[in-house]
Each structure stands twice: as C-alpha cells, then as structure tokens.
Amino acid sequence: MGLVADDIGPVLARDRFLRGGPVEGSVRDLILSSWERSRSLGLSPDGCELPYAEDLDLDGRLVRAAGPVLDRLQAMFAGRKVNVSLADGRGAVLQRRFGDPSMAERLPAIQSTPGFVFAEKFGGTNGIGLALTERRLVSIYGAEHFAERAQSNACSAIPVRDLLSGLIEGVLCLGYPPAEADAAIGTVIRRAAGAIEQRLLEQSSARERGLLQAYLDARSRMPAGDGQLGELGASGLDWRDQMILKEKATELISSAQRAAVEVHLPGGRHVTLVSRPVTSASGVEGVVIEALLPSRHQRLAVSTEAAPPPGLPAHEGLVHVVPASGLLSGGAVPGPASATARPPGPPPAAAPPLAPHEPDAFSVAGHLTADGHAPDGTAGGLVLVGEPGVGQYAVAARRRLELLSEASTRIGTTLDVSRTTRELAEMAVPRLADYVTIDVPEAVLRGDEPTDPCKDLHRTVVHGIRDDCPFYPAGERVELKPVTPQLRCLTSGQTVLEPELRAAPGWIAQNPVRARRLLAHGVHSLITVPLLARGIVLGIASFYRSRDPAPFGDDDRSLAQELATRAAICIDNARRYTREHTMVLALQRSLLPQGFPEQNAVEVAHRYMPAESGVGGDWFDVIPLSSSRVALVVGDVVGHGLHAAATMGRLRTAARNFAELDLPPDEVLTHLDNLVGRLDREEGGDDPSGDSTGIIGATCLYAIYDPTSQQCVMARAGHPPPALVHPDGSVEFPDLPAGPPLGLGGLPFETAEFHLPEGSQLVLYTDGLVEDRRRDFDTALEQLRGALAHPDRPPEDTCREVLATVVPEHPADDIALLVARTHTLDPHRIATWDLPADPSLVSSIRSAVTRRLSEWGLDELGFSIELLLSELVTNAIRYGTGPISVRLLYDRTLTCEVADTSSTSPHLRQAATTDEGGRGLFLVAQLSQSWGTRYVPGGKVIWAECALEMPGGKSGADGEHMAFDIDLDDIPAI
C-alpha cells in the first residue's frame, strides 16, 4: 500500500535507495522526495536521534482546543493498537492517547512520552515531520519511514491550522500497524483536525466577546448624556454607508492607534470614526471603533499626542463585524461572528501599541469635548471591536482578494506567451513576493505542447524589487537537479513551499555559490508553483521573499497557486494561439506568391504584414499576360484564421486561372463573384444550426497594364482605390467605380482606363493600411500621399517608407501592399501591318516580317515565324472577317499577333490521316511556347509566343532603344 509499482516492495526500494540505486517509479514521489531530503541532511536510518523539548506548552490554547477531540478519538479506537498524538508547530509531541492502554507500557519512550521533536530534519521521513514539510495530510506505511525503528508502523498525519491566521498550530497524527490501514482513517483524521480548528476559532470569539463586554461596561459607567449610543440607521445611513464605515474601521483596528478620522460618504455626508482602546477582564487588549454623527456639518481636525508608550502586543482573535441590524444601529449585542476570508502568512509584526484608555489622550475639534466624550446631541454607535493583529489579518485578506481581482484583468491581456508570464511576475511583485522567476520549456514558447516539462527549460522572466539579485538571467537555459524544489514541483505537479531557504539543502544543491549570493541579498523564503493547465505542466513560477523577515505561509502558497493557475490558463491560450497563428501564417505565406515571373512591363515590390490579432485573408499577385501585358491583383477575405487563409488561397488560384483566359478586369471579377457566392452556399448556406463558416465577404482590385500603349484598365469589387504616382511626383487616388464586394451577386462591375506614362507608380493595398480606429481615414490617406510623393524612389524603398509612416501602431487587420513602377516597350520593338482579307497578300506579309526580324537580329527565327504567321493569317482570311492586323512584339519573347473583326475562336484538334486540313493550329502549337485567343471590343486576337535564346532587353532608363545586343552565353568558364 502506498507503492507505485508492483514489481518491487517498499523494503527493497528503500534498501536500493540507501545503496544509491535508482528507485524512481518504485515509490511515491512524496516519499522519494523526503528520502532525498533526509539523505541530503546527513541523516542515517539507524542514527535519527530526536531532540527532547523542555519548553512544552501543555496548557496552551492548542492543547485546550484539542483535549476533547483527543478523548473522542481514544474512545473511538478503544482496544485497538492506535496511537493518537498531538504535536505543536515545530513537531514536538504535546499529548498522546492510546486505543489500547497497555501500549503506553510496551512502546519505547520515544513513541509514548510527550516532548520528543519529530521534525523531518531530525527524524527523517515520518508522519509528523512530513505533514509539517508538505503542509497537508500524509500517510506513511512501514518501510516508507526513513528510520529503522519505525519500519513496522504506519501513520497518518495532518496539520492543524488557526483558521484566522492560516498558520499551522500543530499536527494531529494517528499511528497504527500496517495491517490496520483503512481508507476511512483519512476521513476520521480530517474531521478531527477540523474540530480542533473550530475550537481554536471559538477561543478567539470568546476573547472578542470579552472585549465587547468590557466596552459596554465602560459605557454603562459614563454620565448620562455623554455620547450615548444612538440609532445610526435613523440618521440616514443605509447598508452601503455602513459597509464603507466597516472597511475603514477594520483599517483603524489594524493600525492599533488611537485616532479620529472623518469618513466621507456619498451625497456629501461625513461620519467621524473614533478608535478607543479597551481591555477585557481576562487581560485581552483590543480596539473599539465608534461612529459619531455630528449635529451640524463641519470640518474635522484631529490633534494627537506623541506616540503612546509600548504595552499592547498584537493578539490573535476574531474581528467582530457587526451586522447592520446590530450595534451599528443601536441594537442588541450580537453573538460570535463567523470567520471570514483569512490572509496568508504568519501574524504580522506588532502594530504600534495602545496605551490604557485615558479620556484626555486626544481631542476632536467640533465632535469631542475636552475630556474625550462626544458632545451633547451627537448620535453614534459601535461599528467594530477586535484585536489589532486580527485587524491586520482582515486588511491583508481584503488586499489579497483585490490582488486576485486585479490579476483577472491584468494577466492575459495579449495572446503572447512571454508577455503573459511577464504580467504574472508584475502582479506578484511586490504585493506577494519580492522576486519572481518563471521558467518555460522552449516548446511552449513556440506554441507546441511540451513532451517533458523538466527538459529544455528556459528562464523567461526575472522580475523583482531590484535588478542586481543574482538569479539565472532571462533567456538562459536552466538545468534543474533532482533535489531542487522546482524539479519536485514539476514532477509532482504540486506547489512546493520552502519557508527557510537556509535550511533547504535541495535548493542550495542546485548551485551553492549562487545560493549563497542570493541569501546574502536577503532572499530567505520560496514558493514554487507549476503552471498547470488542462493537466499539462507549461512551466514553473518561483516566488521569493526578502524584505519581509517572516517566511511564506500556507495562505501565501494558496495565493501564489491561484495566481499561477490563472496565468497558466492564459499562457495555454496564448500557446495554442501561437501554434495556430504560426500554422496559419505558414499556410498564408505558402499561398502567397513566393516570387514573381520575369517580365518587363513593371518593376514590382511587395509586402505582407499579418495583424496582431491573427492572420487574415489578404493577398496579392502579379500575373504575366499575353503580348507583354501584366495583371496586378490585390484582394482581401473578411475574417481571420485558418478559414480566411484557405479561402484566400482558393481565390488567388481562381484569379490566376481566370487571368489565363485573357479576360478583361470586369469579367474576371464577375467570375470571382460567382465563385465566392457558390463557395458560401456550399460551406454552410444551408446549415440550419447557424454555425456555418461560410465566406462573410471578400474584396478585390484587378488591373491590367499594357506596356505597348501605356494604358491601364482596372476594376474593383468593394476594394480601396489604388494610388497613382505620376512621374512629376503628384499622387492621386483615381475615382474608380467601387463595385459590390465579391459574393453578393447580380450586380455588374465597371472598368476604368488610365494612361500611365513611363516611370509612373501604381500602388495597390488592402484596407488594413489606412483603416484604424485611432486615426481618421482622410489623415491616413494624406500620410500615404506623403510617403508616395517620391517618383524617383525604387519600389522597394517605397514599400519601406509606407510601412514606416502609414502602418498603424497596432494593426488590427492584415496589410498587403503592392508597388509597381511602369515601363514601356520601345516602339522600335513593335512592328504592325494592316491588310485586307486577301490570300495573295500573305507572301508580302512573310517578306515584311522576315526583313523586320533581320533588323532585330533574329534571322535564325525567320523560317519558324514565317510558317507560324502564314498559318495564323491564312486562318484569319479563311474563317474571320477583315480587315486583318498583324503585330510583332520583341520583348522577353517574340509575340506574333493576328487580329480580325470576327468572334470565331479557333480550336486545336487531332486531324485524321485522311483529312486535308486541321493541322494549322497544331503547327502553331509546336512552333510556339504558348498561344491563345484574346477577345477585344472589335473582334479577337490570336497570339503566339516564341522563346528567344537571349531574353529581349527592355528600354533603358532614358527611354531610348538599345543600339546593340551582346550574347555572353558562349564565353567559356574559367
């Protein structure tokens, strides 16, 4: 019982551990950690000598509270070999009870006589010592004990706390033979410890009642008419006013000073609170807070004497919060109040003491007479009575609740793992700890789920009240040794408290030199908490204390665990978002152009910037078209995430496919509009649940630039208009017909045509560049205009300037930017012939083409071009209608165009061996690298592109034709 594995018993596991062998997985982590601590303390199984404490408080409040409970346990286990013991907070046994009375004679003195200290540092792994170390219920069976003398025993032990302060007052332990082990023992010992804790609380209530009675006795002896208790509720104080008074009264009690303060209430009203010292018949000293309602509205001036002499320590007791129907309204004295939320940690340092009550110790101008009493006509009532130390607990409890409330709004403000861990540290310092370090596996920072949180830890945050404390610096990899509290925390998933780091060998063993330096800086107490979310350990947070000399307590541990739990959920959300964001961003970038094909029409630069909140569906493209033209496309899919990125990829692919058909911009948008509508219907338009992920909307701008005519035709579907930068530096946003967003259907798109001189810049962008909640739209356009007003700047520099000056500080939407500087195909590289539909003129066209090819230095292409043009012109004469136009374009390829006024489109077909025709287009396809048909308003154009061995040059910067071409391909390598 108590073992993890079945293949090895506790005796063998303990023997293997003592010989230095591995036992991980063979015993519980709780026991193994205690064994390791015992060994690091230099203890030996047969030499655990327990000290004897002479200064036992055998009549203290713990013994008085536990006496009846111990008697009840003794009666419950009558006749059984059960040893019931009560130890104090240091592990010294105060009381023992035996189910079988004869056990007291048979057991050795160390197990039967009160006074021996069973702390883990003396006795190794045992019930009392381990309960104090782990600060929770523990059970130890037989060989799990470290000392030899306890090998035949089993025990269960649980800390007993003061419900008011949260401190461990002692330990209740049940010892029994291993054969008597029963799951019900855990229930019994929990209920018994709870009963002792409740009796401790009742003792505190009795102290408070004594204070209250002393105050009432003093009031009854006052002369009639001097500050009698009145009805506060009758003076217009509702429950909100009374809550304000109670909160301020608690602070006055915790300050342990005689004072009178004016409390302002809503509506311009004010009430004076007066604190008075009082001593009960049993000698308990406390503070009473009275509320005085002045008969007339006047300012309050308080004059106090020098600090009162010492004499009153901070007692532990219960702050009596009087209900609205009780003494605050002049009612009867209430009974004991129930305990409220308690603050963590040990009792605070003693507050400034109170002197015995002297009526002339202070005077309140306008509200108290010279002898310290309220003047006639002043109504008042008791608000609170309690002890200063308890008041400090109440104030601390409220402040810690405020810390948790604030943490819920300040931790997790962003979906960034590092920033979230930083926010946790900033919340904890200095209100909980003086220094915080947070270690997170590298996988979590990448957004992945850690496979082993104990490996590949990186110091993510170091934050504290000083910057020179010698912790491992942020960014450094942290290797934890097995005995460290941090590794114990990671492996067990439980919070670990080390109240005294000087007595924590596991923490010191991590790095003794650095540990000494930390101790020299005053660091003395540690809480290490796993960042646990959905059962996954995402890292570890360590809280250190240095300025406050008191060590961390259990309530500090609870508060740290609550903060870490909230932060862990935020970290997990940020990690999962990071993973999804990285995945979607990778998908987005893979779907965007990885590079643009070579073309001479425009010089292009582009940028894509995802939003801070997630990747969206912005996209752009540059698509070469026939006859040296180029299409420029920018689009935006509404929404963010994987669905938006996938939809973007589908629309970009569709746009390229439609562009291959050589359609004008308005027809391309019409096809995209139909596609978006169809996708929207297919992806959830018929889903009755309303949970569809259909496309909410998309916008697009499609432009075609022709370098032969310097004309640009464009159309847009709900997209922002482009910016045109003219060669003289002027910038305009053309009035382009808007058109509806894609997916609405049923509405036509309109085109607009613009002349772009060589060197103009066409700037296409998505709305994320200019739309921002914190900036006016017109202001953004003016910023964009200023960034673009430099016509001689290369497109790459233009992109950098736009991103530096126009992009919002925190982009809420994706941004796609495409800058294209236009070029012109030199007129010397364009040859055009017009001829009627006469078959006899085909030979003359061949001759003219041959001469022009010779002028261009392309004689080697003469035969294939003559044959190709003969077929195209013959088809135009035979199947089309005149007039016929022939054009040659000498660019990166040689393009042959034949235009006629017919709309009949030729089709490539497989001719049979007996067919006389049908082979012309087959020859065209074989002689060219690509060919097709482009429809124009006056008919159609059949074009064919032939590859050149040397890429055609583009016109120079001055627009003049290159006089010669140099082929360097034949130069041998060195």
PDB file of C-alpha atoms in Angstrom, residues 284-376:
ATOM      1  CA  VAL A 284      -7.030  40.828  26.385  1.00  0.00           C
ATOM      2  CA  GLU A 285      -6.340  44.264  24.927  1.00  0.00           C
ATOM      3  CA  GLY A 286      -8.167  45.466  21.827  1.00  0.00           C
ATOM      4  CA  VAL A 287      -9.708  48.398  19.994  1.00  0.00           C
ATOM      5  CA  VAL A 288     -13.292  49.621  19.710  1.00  0.00           C
ATOM      6  CA  ILE A 289     -14.438  51.739  16.782  1.00  0.00           C
ATOM      7  CA  GLU A 290     -17.343  54.138  17.297  1.00  0.00           C
ATOM      8  CA  ALA A 291     -19.163  56.190  14.712  1.00  0.00           C
ATOM      9  CA  LEU A 292     -20.146  59.775  15.614  1.00  0.00           C
ATOM     10  CA  LEU A 293     -22.682  61.724  13.588  1.00  0.00           C
ATOM     11  CA  PRO A 294     -22.194  65.496  14.060  1.00  0.00           C
ATOM     12  CA  SER A 295     -25.287  67.582  14.558  1.00  0.00           C
ATOM     13  CA  ARG A 296     -24.008  70.165  12.112  1.00  0.00           C
ATOM     14  CA  HIS A 297     -21.788  69.988   9.027  1.00  0.00           C
ATOM     15  CA  GLN A 298     -18.211  70.984   9.860  1.00  0.00           C
ATOM     16  CA  ARG A 299     -14.677  70.030   9.040  1.00  0.00           C
ATOM     17  CA  LEU A 300     -12.846  67.625  11.320  1.00  0.00           C
ATOM     18  CA  ALA A 301      -9.486  68.498  12.842  1.00  0.00           C
ATOM     19  CA  VAL A 302      -7.591  65.852  14.795  1.00  0.00           C
ATOM     20  CA  SER A 303      -4.732  66.563  17.184  1.00  0.00           C
ATOM     21  CA  THR A 304      -2.949  63.659  18.844  1.00  0.00           C
ATOM     22  CA  GLU A 305      -0.236  63.418  21.438  1.00  0.00           C
ATOM     23  CA  ALA A 306       3.115  61.775  20.910  1.00  0.00           C
ATOM     24  CA  ALA A 307       3.226  58.078  20.124  1.00  0.00           C
ATOM     25  CA  PRO A 308       1.734  56.113  23.017  1.00  0.00           C
ATOM     26  CA  PRO A 309       4.028  54.046  25.169  1.00  0.00           C
ATOM     27  CA  PRO A 310       4.520  50.368  24.417  1.00  0.00           C
ATOM     28  CA  GLY A 311       2.490  47.775  26.146  1.00  0.00           C
ATOM     29  CA  LEU A 312      -0.001  46.019  23.880  1.00  0.00           C
ATOM     30  CA  PRO A 313       1.148  43.183  21.625  1.00  0.00           C
ATOM     31  CA  ALA A 314      -0.745  42.046  18.545  1.00  0.00           C
ATOM     32  CA  HIS A 315      -3.112  39.339  19.756  1.00  0.00           C
ATOM     33  CA  GLU A 316      -4.860  36.787  17.672  1.00  0.00           C
ATOM     34  CA  GLY A 317      -8.631  36.935  17.729  1.00  0.00           C
ATOM     35  CA  LEU A 318     -11.677  37.473  15.604  1.00  0.00           C
ATOM     36  CA  VAL A 319     -12.623  40.838  14.135  1.00  0.00           C
ATOM     37  CA  HIS A 320     -16.260  41.311  15.072  1.00  0.00           C
ATOM     38  CA  VAL A 321     -18.050  42.796  12.052  1.00  0.00           C
ATOM     39  CA  VAL A 322     -21.337  43.984  13.492  1.00  0.00           C
ATOM     40  CA  PRO A 323     -24.274  43.459  11.116  1.00  0.00           C
ATOM     41  CA  ALA A 324     -26.433  46.386  10.018  1.00  0.00           C
ATOM     42  CA  SER A 325     -29.230  45.293  12.355  1.00  0.00           C
ATOM     43  CA  GLY A 326     -26.901  45.031  15.345  1.00  0.00           C
ATOM     44  CA  LEU A 327     -24.868  47.536  17.293  1.00  0.00           C
ATOM     45  CA  LEU A 328     -24.300  49.772  14.286  1.00  0.00           C
ATOM     46  CA  SER A 329     -27.984  50.685  14.555  1.00  0.00           C
ATOM     47  CA  GLY A 330     -28.050  50.713  18.332  1.00  0.00           C
ATOM     48  CA  GLY A 331     -29.451  47.182  18.629  1.00  0.00           C
ATOM     49  CA  ALA A 332     -28.621  44.321  20.940  1.00  0.00           C
ATOM     50  CA  VAL A 333     -25.161  42.830  21.286  1.00  0.00           C
ATOM     51  CA  PRO A 334     -24.719  40.077  18.682  1.00  0.00           C
ATOM     52  CA  GLY A 335     -23.195  36.701  19.250  1.00  0.00           C
ATOM     53  CA  PRO A 336     -19.892  35.446  17.883  1.00  0.00           C
ATOM     54  CA  ALA A 337     -19.313  36.184  14.241  1.00  0.00           C
ATOM     55  CA  SER A 338     -18.205  33.539  11.817  1.00  0.00           C
ATOM     56  CA  ALA A 339     -14.712  33.597  10.370  1.00  0.00           C
ATOM     57  CA  THR A 340     -14.228  35.453   7.147  1.00  0.00           C
ATOM     58  CA  ALA A 341     -11.530  35.050   4.497  1.00  0.00           C
ATOM     59  CA  ARG A 342      -8.181  34.911   6.199  1.00  0.00           C
ATOM     60  CA  PRO A 343      -4.933  36.298   4.839  1.00  0.00           C
ATOM     61  CA  PRO A 344      -1.997  34.009   4.244  1.00  0.00           C
ATOM     62  CA  GLY A 345       1.237  34.021   6.114  1.00  0.00           C
ATOM     63  CA  PRO A 346       2.298  34.413   9.733  1.00  0.00           C
ATOM     64  CA  PRO A 347       0.952  37.048  12.113  1.00  0.00           C
ATOM     65  CA  PRO A 348       2.151  40.488  11.084  1.00  0.00           C
ATOM     66  CA  ALA A 349       4.610  42.413  13.168  1.00  0.00           C
ATOM     67  CA  ALA A 350       3.137  44.028  16.246  1.00  0.00           C
ATOM     68  CA  ALA A 351       1.432  47.297  15.396  1.00  0.00           C
ATOM     69  CA  PRO A 352       2.130  50.489  17.368  1.00  0.00           C
ATOM     70  CA  PRO A 353       0.833  49.666  20.848  1.00  0.00           C
ATOM     71  CA  LEU A 354      -2.090  51.221  22.637  1.00  0.00           C
ATOM     72  CA  ALA A 355      -1.861  52.901  25.998  1.00  0.00           C
ATOM     73  CA  PRO A 356      -4.544  52.320  28.619  1.00  0.00           C
ATOM     74  CA  HIS A 357      -7.610  54.357  27.895  1.00  0.00           C
ATOM     75  CA  GLU A 358      -7.321  57.956  29.051  1.00  0.00           C
ATOM     76  CA  PRO A 359     -10.231  60.247  28.171  1.00  0.00           C
ATOM     77  CA  ASP A 360      -7.966  63.260  27.584  1.00  0.00           C
ATOM     78  CA  ALA A 361      -5.485  61.395  25.357  1.00  0.00           C
ATOM     79  CA  PHE A 362      -6.792  63.236  22.303  1.00  0.00           C
ATOM     80  CA  SER A 363      -9.446  65.725  21.354  1.00  0.00           C
ATOM     81  CA  VAL A 364     -11.529  66.006  18.230  1.00  0.00           C
ATOM     82  CA  ALA A 365     -12.378  69.589  17.392  1.00  0.00           C
ATOM     83  CA  GLY A 366     -16.068  70.055  16.903  1.00  0.00           C
ATOM     84  CA  HIS A 367     -17.020  66.472  17.872  1.00  0.00           C
ATOM     85  CA  LEU A 368     -15.425  65.540  21.216  1.00  0.00           C
ATOM     86  CA  THR A 369     -15.266  67.544  24.395  1.00  0.00           C
ATOM     87  CA  ALA A 370     -12.049  68.217  26.243  1.00  0.00           C
ATOM     88  CA  ASP A 371     -12.457  65.002  28.259  1.00  0.00           C
ATOM     89  CA  GLY A 372     -12.726  62.825  25.166  1.00  0.00           C
ATOM     90  CA  HIS A 373     -16.532  62.354  25.169  1.00  0.00           C
ATOM     91  CA  ALA A 374     -18.979  63.195  22.456  1.00  0.00           C
ATOM     92  CA  PRO A 375     -20.810  66.490  22.941  1.00  0.00           C
ATOM     93  CA  ASP A 376     -24.496  66.575  23.682  1.00  0.00           C
TER      94      ASP A 376
END
